Short mmCIF file of C-alpha atoms in Angstrom, two decimals:
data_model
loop_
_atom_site.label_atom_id
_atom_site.label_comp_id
_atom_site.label_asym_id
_atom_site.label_seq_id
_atom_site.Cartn_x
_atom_site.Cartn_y
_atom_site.Cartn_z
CA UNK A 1 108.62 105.39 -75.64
CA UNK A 2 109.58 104.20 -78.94
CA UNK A 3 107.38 101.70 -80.44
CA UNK A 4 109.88 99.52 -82.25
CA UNK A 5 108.61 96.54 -83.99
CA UNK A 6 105.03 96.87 -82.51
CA UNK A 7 102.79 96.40 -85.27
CA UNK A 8 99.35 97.70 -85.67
CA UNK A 9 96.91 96.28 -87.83
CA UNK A 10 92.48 96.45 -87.53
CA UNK A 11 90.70 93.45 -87.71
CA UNK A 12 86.70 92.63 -87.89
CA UNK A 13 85.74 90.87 -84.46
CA UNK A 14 82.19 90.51 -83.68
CA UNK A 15 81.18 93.04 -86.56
CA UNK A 16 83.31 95.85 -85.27
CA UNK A 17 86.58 97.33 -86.73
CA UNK A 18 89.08 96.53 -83.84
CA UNK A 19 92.67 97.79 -83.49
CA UNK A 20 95.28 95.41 -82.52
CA UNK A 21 98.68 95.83 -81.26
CA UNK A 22 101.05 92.92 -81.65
CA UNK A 23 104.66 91.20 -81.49
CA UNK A 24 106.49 88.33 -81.30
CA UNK A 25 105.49 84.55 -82.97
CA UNK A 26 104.99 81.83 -80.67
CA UNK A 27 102.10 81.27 -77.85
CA UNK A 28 99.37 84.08 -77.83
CA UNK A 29 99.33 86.21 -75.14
CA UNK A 30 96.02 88.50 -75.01
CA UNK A 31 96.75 91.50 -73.13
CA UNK A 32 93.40 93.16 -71.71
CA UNK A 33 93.32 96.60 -70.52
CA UNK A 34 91.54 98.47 -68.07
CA UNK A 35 90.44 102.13 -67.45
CA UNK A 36 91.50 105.58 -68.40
CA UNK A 37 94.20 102.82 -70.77
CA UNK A 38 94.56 101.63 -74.21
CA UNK A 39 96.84 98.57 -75.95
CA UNK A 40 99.58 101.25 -74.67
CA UNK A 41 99.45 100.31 -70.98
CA UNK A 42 101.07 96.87 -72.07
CA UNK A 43 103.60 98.55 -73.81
CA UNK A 44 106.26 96.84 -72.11
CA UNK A 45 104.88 93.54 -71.13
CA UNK A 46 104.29 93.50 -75.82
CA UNK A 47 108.10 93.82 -76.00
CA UNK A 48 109.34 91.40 -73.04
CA UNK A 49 107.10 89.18 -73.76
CA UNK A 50 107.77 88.85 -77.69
CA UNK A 51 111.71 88.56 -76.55
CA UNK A 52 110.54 85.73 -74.48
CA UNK A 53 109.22 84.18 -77.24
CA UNK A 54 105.56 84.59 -77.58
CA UNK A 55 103.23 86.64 -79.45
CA UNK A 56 101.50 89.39 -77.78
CA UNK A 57 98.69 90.92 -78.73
CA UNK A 58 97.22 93.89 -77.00
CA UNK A 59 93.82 95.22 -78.54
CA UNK A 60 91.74 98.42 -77.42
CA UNK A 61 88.84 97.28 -76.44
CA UNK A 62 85.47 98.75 -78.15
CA UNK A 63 84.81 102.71 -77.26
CA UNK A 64 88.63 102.62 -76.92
CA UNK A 65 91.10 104.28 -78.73
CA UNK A 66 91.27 103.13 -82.49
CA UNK A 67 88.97 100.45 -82.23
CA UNK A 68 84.96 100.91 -83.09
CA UNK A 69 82.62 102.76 -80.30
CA UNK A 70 79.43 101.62 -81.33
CA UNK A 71 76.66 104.72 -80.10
CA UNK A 72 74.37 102.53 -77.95
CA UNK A 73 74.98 102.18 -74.41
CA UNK A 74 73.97 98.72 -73.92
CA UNK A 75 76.50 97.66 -76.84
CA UNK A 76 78.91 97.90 -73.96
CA UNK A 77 77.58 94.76 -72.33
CA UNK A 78 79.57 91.93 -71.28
CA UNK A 79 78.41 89.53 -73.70
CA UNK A 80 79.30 92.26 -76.66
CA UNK A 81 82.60 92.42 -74.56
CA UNK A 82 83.80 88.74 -74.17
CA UNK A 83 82.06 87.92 -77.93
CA UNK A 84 84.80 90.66 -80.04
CA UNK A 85 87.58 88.61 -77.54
CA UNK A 86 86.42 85.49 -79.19
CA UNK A 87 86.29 86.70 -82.46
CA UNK A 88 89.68 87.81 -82.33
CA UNK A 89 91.22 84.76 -80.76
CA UNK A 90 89.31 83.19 -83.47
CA UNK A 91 90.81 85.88 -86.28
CA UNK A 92 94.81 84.77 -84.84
CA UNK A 93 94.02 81.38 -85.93
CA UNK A 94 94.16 80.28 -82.10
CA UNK A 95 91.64 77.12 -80.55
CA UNK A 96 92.91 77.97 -77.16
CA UNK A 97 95.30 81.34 -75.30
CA UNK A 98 97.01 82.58 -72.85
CA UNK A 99 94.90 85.64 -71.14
CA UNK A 100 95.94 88.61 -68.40
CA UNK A 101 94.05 91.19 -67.71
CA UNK A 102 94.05 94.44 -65.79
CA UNK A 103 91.25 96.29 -64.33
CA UNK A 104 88.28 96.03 -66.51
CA UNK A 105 90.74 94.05 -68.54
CA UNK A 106 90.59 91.78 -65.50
CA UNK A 107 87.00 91.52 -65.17
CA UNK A 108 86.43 90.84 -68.50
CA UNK A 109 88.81 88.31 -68.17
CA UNK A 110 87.15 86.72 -65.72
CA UNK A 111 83.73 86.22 -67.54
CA UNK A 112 85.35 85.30 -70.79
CA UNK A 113 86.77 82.53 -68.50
CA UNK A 114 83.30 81.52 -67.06
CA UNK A 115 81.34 82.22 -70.52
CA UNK A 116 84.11 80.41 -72.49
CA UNK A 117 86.53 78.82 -70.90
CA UNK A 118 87.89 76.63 -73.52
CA UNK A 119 89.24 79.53 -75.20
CA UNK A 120 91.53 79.77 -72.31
CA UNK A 121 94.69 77.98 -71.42
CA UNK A 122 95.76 79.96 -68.06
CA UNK A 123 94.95 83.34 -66.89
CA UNK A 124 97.09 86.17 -64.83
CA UNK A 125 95.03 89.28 -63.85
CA UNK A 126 95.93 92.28 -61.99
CA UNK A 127 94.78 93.97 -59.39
CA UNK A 128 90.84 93.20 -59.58
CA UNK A 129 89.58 90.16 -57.87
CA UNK A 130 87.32 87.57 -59.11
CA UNK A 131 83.71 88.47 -57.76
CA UNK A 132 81.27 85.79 -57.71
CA UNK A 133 77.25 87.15 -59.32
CA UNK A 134 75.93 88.10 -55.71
CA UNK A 135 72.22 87.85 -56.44
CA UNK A 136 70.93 89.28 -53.16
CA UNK A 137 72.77 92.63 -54.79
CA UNK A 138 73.56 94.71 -57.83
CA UNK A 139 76.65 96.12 -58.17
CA UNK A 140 75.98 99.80 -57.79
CA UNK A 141 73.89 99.25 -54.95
CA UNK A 142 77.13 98.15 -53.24
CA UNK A 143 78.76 100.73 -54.12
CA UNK A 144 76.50 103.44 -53.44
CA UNK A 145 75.56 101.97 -50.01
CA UNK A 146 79.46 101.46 -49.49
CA UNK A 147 80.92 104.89 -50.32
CA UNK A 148 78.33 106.82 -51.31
CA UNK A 149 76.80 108.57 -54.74
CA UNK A 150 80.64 110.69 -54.93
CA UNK A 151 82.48 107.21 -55.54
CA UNK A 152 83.20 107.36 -59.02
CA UNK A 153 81.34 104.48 -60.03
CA UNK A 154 78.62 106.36 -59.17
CA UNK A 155 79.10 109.10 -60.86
CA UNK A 156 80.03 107.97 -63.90
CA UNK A 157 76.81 106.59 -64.19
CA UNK A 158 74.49 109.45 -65.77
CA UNK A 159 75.10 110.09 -69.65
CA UNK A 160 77.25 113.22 -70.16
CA UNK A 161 77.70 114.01 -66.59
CA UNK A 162 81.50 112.70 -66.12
CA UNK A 163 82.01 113.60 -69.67
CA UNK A 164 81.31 117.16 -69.00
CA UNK A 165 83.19 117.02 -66.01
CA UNK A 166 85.84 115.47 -68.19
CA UNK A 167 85.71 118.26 -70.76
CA UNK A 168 85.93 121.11 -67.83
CA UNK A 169 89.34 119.16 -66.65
CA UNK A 170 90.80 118.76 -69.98
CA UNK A 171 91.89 115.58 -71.13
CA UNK A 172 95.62 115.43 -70.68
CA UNK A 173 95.40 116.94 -67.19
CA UNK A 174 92.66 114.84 -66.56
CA UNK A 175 94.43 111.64 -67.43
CA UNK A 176 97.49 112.54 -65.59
CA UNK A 177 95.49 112.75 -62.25
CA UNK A 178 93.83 109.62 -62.71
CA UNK A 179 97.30 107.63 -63.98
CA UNK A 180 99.02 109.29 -60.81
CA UNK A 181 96.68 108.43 -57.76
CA UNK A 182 98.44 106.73 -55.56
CA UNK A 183 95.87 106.40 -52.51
CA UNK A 184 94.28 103.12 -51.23
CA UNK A 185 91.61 105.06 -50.25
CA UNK A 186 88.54 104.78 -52.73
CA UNK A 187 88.26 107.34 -55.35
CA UNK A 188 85.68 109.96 -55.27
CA UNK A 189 84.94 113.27 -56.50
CA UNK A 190 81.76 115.60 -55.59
CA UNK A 191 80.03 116.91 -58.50
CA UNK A 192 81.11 120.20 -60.31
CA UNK A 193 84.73 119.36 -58.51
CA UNK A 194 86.63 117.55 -61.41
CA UNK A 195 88.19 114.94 -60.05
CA UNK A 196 89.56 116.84 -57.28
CA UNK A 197 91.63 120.01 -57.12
CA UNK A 198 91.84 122.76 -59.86
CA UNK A 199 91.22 122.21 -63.22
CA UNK A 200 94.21 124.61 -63.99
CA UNK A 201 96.69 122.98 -61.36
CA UNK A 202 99.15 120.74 -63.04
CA UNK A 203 101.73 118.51 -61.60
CA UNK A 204 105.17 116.40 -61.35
CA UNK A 205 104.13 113.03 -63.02
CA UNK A 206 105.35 109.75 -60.97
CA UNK A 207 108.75 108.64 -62.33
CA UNK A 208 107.21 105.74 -64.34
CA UNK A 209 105.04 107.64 -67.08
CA UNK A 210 106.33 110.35 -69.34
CA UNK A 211 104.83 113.46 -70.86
CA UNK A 212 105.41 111.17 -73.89
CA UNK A 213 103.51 108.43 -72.70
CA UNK A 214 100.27 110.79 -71.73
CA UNK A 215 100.47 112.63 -75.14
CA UNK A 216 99.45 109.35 -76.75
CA UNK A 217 96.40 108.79 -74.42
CA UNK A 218 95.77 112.33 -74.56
CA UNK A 219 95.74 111.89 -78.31
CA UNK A 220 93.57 109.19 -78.20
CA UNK A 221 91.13 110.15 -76.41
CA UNK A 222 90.68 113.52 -77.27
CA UNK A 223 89.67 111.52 -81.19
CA UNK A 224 87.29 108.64 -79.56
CA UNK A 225 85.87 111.04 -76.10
CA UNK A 226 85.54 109.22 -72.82
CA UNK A 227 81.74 108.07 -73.53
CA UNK A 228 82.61 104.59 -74.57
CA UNK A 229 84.88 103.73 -71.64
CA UNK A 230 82.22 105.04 -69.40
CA UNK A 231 79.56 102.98 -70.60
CA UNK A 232 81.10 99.91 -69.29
CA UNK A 233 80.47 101.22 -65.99
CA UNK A 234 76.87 102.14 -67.08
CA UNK A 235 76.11 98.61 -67.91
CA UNK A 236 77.06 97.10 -64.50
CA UNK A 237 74.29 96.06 -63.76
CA UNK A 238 72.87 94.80 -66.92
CA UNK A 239 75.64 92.55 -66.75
CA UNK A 240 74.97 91.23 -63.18
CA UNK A 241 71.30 90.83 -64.81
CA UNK A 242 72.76 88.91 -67.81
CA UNK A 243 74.64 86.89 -65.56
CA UNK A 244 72.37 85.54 -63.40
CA UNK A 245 73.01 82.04 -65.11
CA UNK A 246 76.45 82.24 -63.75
CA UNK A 247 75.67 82.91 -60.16
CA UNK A 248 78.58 82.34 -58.09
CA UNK A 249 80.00 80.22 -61.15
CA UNK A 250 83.62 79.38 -60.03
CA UNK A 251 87.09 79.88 -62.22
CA UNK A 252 88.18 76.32 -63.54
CA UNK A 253 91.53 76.96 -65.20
CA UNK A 254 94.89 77.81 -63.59
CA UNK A 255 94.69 81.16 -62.46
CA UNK A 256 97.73 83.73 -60.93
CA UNK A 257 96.54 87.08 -59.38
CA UNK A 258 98.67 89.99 -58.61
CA UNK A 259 97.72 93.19 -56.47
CA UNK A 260 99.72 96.01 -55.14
CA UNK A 261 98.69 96.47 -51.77
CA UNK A 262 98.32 100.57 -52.14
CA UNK A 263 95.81 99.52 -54.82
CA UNK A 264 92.02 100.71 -54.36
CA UNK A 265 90.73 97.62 -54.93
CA UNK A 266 92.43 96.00 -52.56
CA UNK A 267 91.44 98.21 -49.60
CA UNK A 268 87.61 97.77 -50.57
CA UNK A 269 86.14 96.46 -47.22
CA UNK A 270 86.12 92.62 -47.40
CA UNK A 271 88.67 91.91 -49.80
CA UNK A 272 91.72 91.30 -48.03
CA UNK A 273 89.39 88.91 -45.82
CA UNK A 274 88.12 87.45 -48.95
CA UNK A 275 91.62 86.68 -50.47
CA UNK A 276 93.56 85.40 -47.34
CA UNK A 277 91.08 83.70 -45.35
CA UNK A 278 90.27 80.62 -48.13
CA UNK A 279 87.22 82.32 -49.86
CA UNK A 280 89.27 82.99 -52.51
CA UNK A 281 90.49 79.50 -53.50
CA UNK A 282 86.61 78.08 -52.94
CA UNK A 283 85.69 80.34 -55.90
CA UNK A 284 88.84 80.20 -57.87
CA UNK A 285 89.91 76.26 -57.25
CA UNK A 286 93.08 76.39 -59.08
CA UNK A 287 94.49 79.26 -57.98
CA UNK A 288 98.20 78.48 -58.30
CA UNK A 289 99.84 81.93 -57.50
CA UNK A 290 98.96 85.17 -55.32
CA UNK A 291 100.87 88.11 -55.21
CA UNK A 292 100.97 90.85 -52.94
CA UNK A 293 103.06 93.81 -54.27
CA UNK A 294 104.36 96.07 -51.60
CA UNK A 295 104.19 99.87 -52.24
CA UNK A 296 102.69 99.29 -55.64
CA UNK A 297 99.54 100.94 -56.45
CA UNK A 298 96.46 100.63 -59.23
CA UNK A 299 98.30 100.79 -62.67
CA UNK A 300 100.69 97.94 -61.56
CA UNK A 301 101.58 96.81 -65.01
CA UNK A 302 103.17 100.03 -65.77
CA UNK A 303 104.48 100.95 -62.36
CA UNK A 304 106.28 97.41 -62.69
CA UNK A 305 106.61 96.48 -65.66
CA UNK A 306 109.74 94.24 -65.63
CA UNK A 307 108.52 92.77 -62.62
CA UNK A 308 105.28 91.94 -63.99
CA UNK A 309 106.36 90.44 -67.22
CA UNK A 310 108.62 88.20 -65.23
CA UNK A 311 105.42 87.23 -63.68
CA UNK A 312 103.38 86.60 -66.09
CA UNK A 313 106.21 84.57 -67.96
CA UNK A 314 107.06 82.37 -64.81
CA UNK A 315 103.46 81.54 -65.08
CA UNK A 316 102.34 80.98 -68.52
CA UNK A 317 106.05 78.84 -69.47
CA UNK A 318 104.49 75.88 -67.02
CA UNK A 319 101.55 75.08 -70.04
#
């Protein structure tokens, strides 16, 4: 995909060098991504979104692509996380924006709109829920006693294990299997078996993502490694421990969630409960928009992107 008039620039949020993608004058948009992604996964919703008149910015988070992976583990928190977003809405100039979020994008966005929410004027995330702090339960402890130690939560878990299994894979075939699942079924992999399959075996790509668009990632990541994105998995539950204040805290600014409903996290038991049957609203109160996408799966934004812009534009042009 050609870039056009995206322009690039670093900037100093929270005392690390952070790379920014950006376009358009008008509102700020902050696009958040999620995991195996960079700024690149908002690639489209940057240029509809400028021609709508706004300015979107899309930065990679820390451990991600061009911006700053600081070496400790525990830098990865969500207070390190949600502190470089405020530093950066603070470096545009900007008392208040608009946020979406997808994926760990999502999450984040979620506690930057409990830890700060004047910083936020309305929020649309993809595909991963708001989660209230349980405090009878850590995070991995769900998971592990949901799907087992081969979910890849899980198993991302141990330092250098998933990297090495990264490494074995390769990182543009690696990145092509995780951009193309397509299952609602939850995503595991037994160790020593790489995600699944042979490491050699490589495949069609779905129609919406080009060898173009995975030579970028590839080239990303094979400059910045894996170990950065992982750690935000590893500090799961530190975060649910630095949360604790915030237990079941609920979302008090106008919110819009999308899912596809061949996404993962949508088929995690109790979540379609959750959503439909008023749970939902009692923890998010102004909840103004849910949609279901039909046949979509995890990476939504990129699967549809014209559909999503439109989205997130028929939201955010009501404030």
């Amino acid at each position: 995909m050609e870039e056009g008039e995206i322009k690039h620039r670093t900037v100093m949020a929270n005392g690390i060098r952070m790379h920014v993608a950006e376009k358009g004058e008008g509102p700020v948009v902050l696009l958040l991504h999620g995991f195996p992604e960079l700024w690149y996964s908002w690639r489209h919703q940057i240029h509809g979104l400028a021609a709508l008149g706004y300015h979107a910015v899309a930065p990679d988070f820390r451990g991600y692509g061009d911006t700053e992976a600081p070496p400790n583990p525990s830098s990865y928190s969500i207070f390190h996380i949600v502190a470089d977003l405020i530093s950066l809405i603070d470096s545009l100039s900007q008392d208040q924006v608009f946020v979406v979020g997808h994926d760990w994008g999502a999450m984040v966005a979620w506690d930057l709109c409990t830890l700060k929410p004047d910083k936020v004027k309305a929020l649309v995330n993809l595909s991963v829920m708001y989660s209230p702090r349980n405090p009878n339960q850590k995070p991995l402890d769900f998971y592990m006693n949901v799907f087992g130690e081969d979910h890849y939560i899980c198993r991302f878990q141990e330092h250098g294990v998933a990297e090495a299994e990264f490494a074995r894979v390769g990182t543009r075939l690696l990145l092509k299997k995780l951009f193309s699942y397509h299952q609602p079924a939850p995503h595991v992999f037994p160790k020593g078996k790489a995600l699944g399959g042979s490491p050699h075996k490589d495949f069609e790509l779905p129609p919406w993502l080009s060898e173009e668009d995975i030579q970028y990632y590839a080239t990303k990541f094979e400059k910045s490694g894996f170990t950065g994105a992982l750690n935000y998995y590893r500090c799961m539950n530190l975060n649910w421990e630095l949360m604790a204040p915030w237990t079941r805290f609920p979302i008090k600014l106008p919110v819009k969630f999308i899912v596809g409903d061949l996404d993962l996290t949508y088929q995690i038991p109790g979540v379609k409960n959750y959503i439909h049957k008023g749970h939902y609203k009692r923890d998010v109160p102004f909840l103004q928009d849910l949609v279901i996408m039909e046949g979509v799966g995890h990476f939504i934004n990129q699967v549809k992107p014209n559909e999503i812009t439109n989205h997130i534009y028929e939201f955010i042009s009501k404030f």
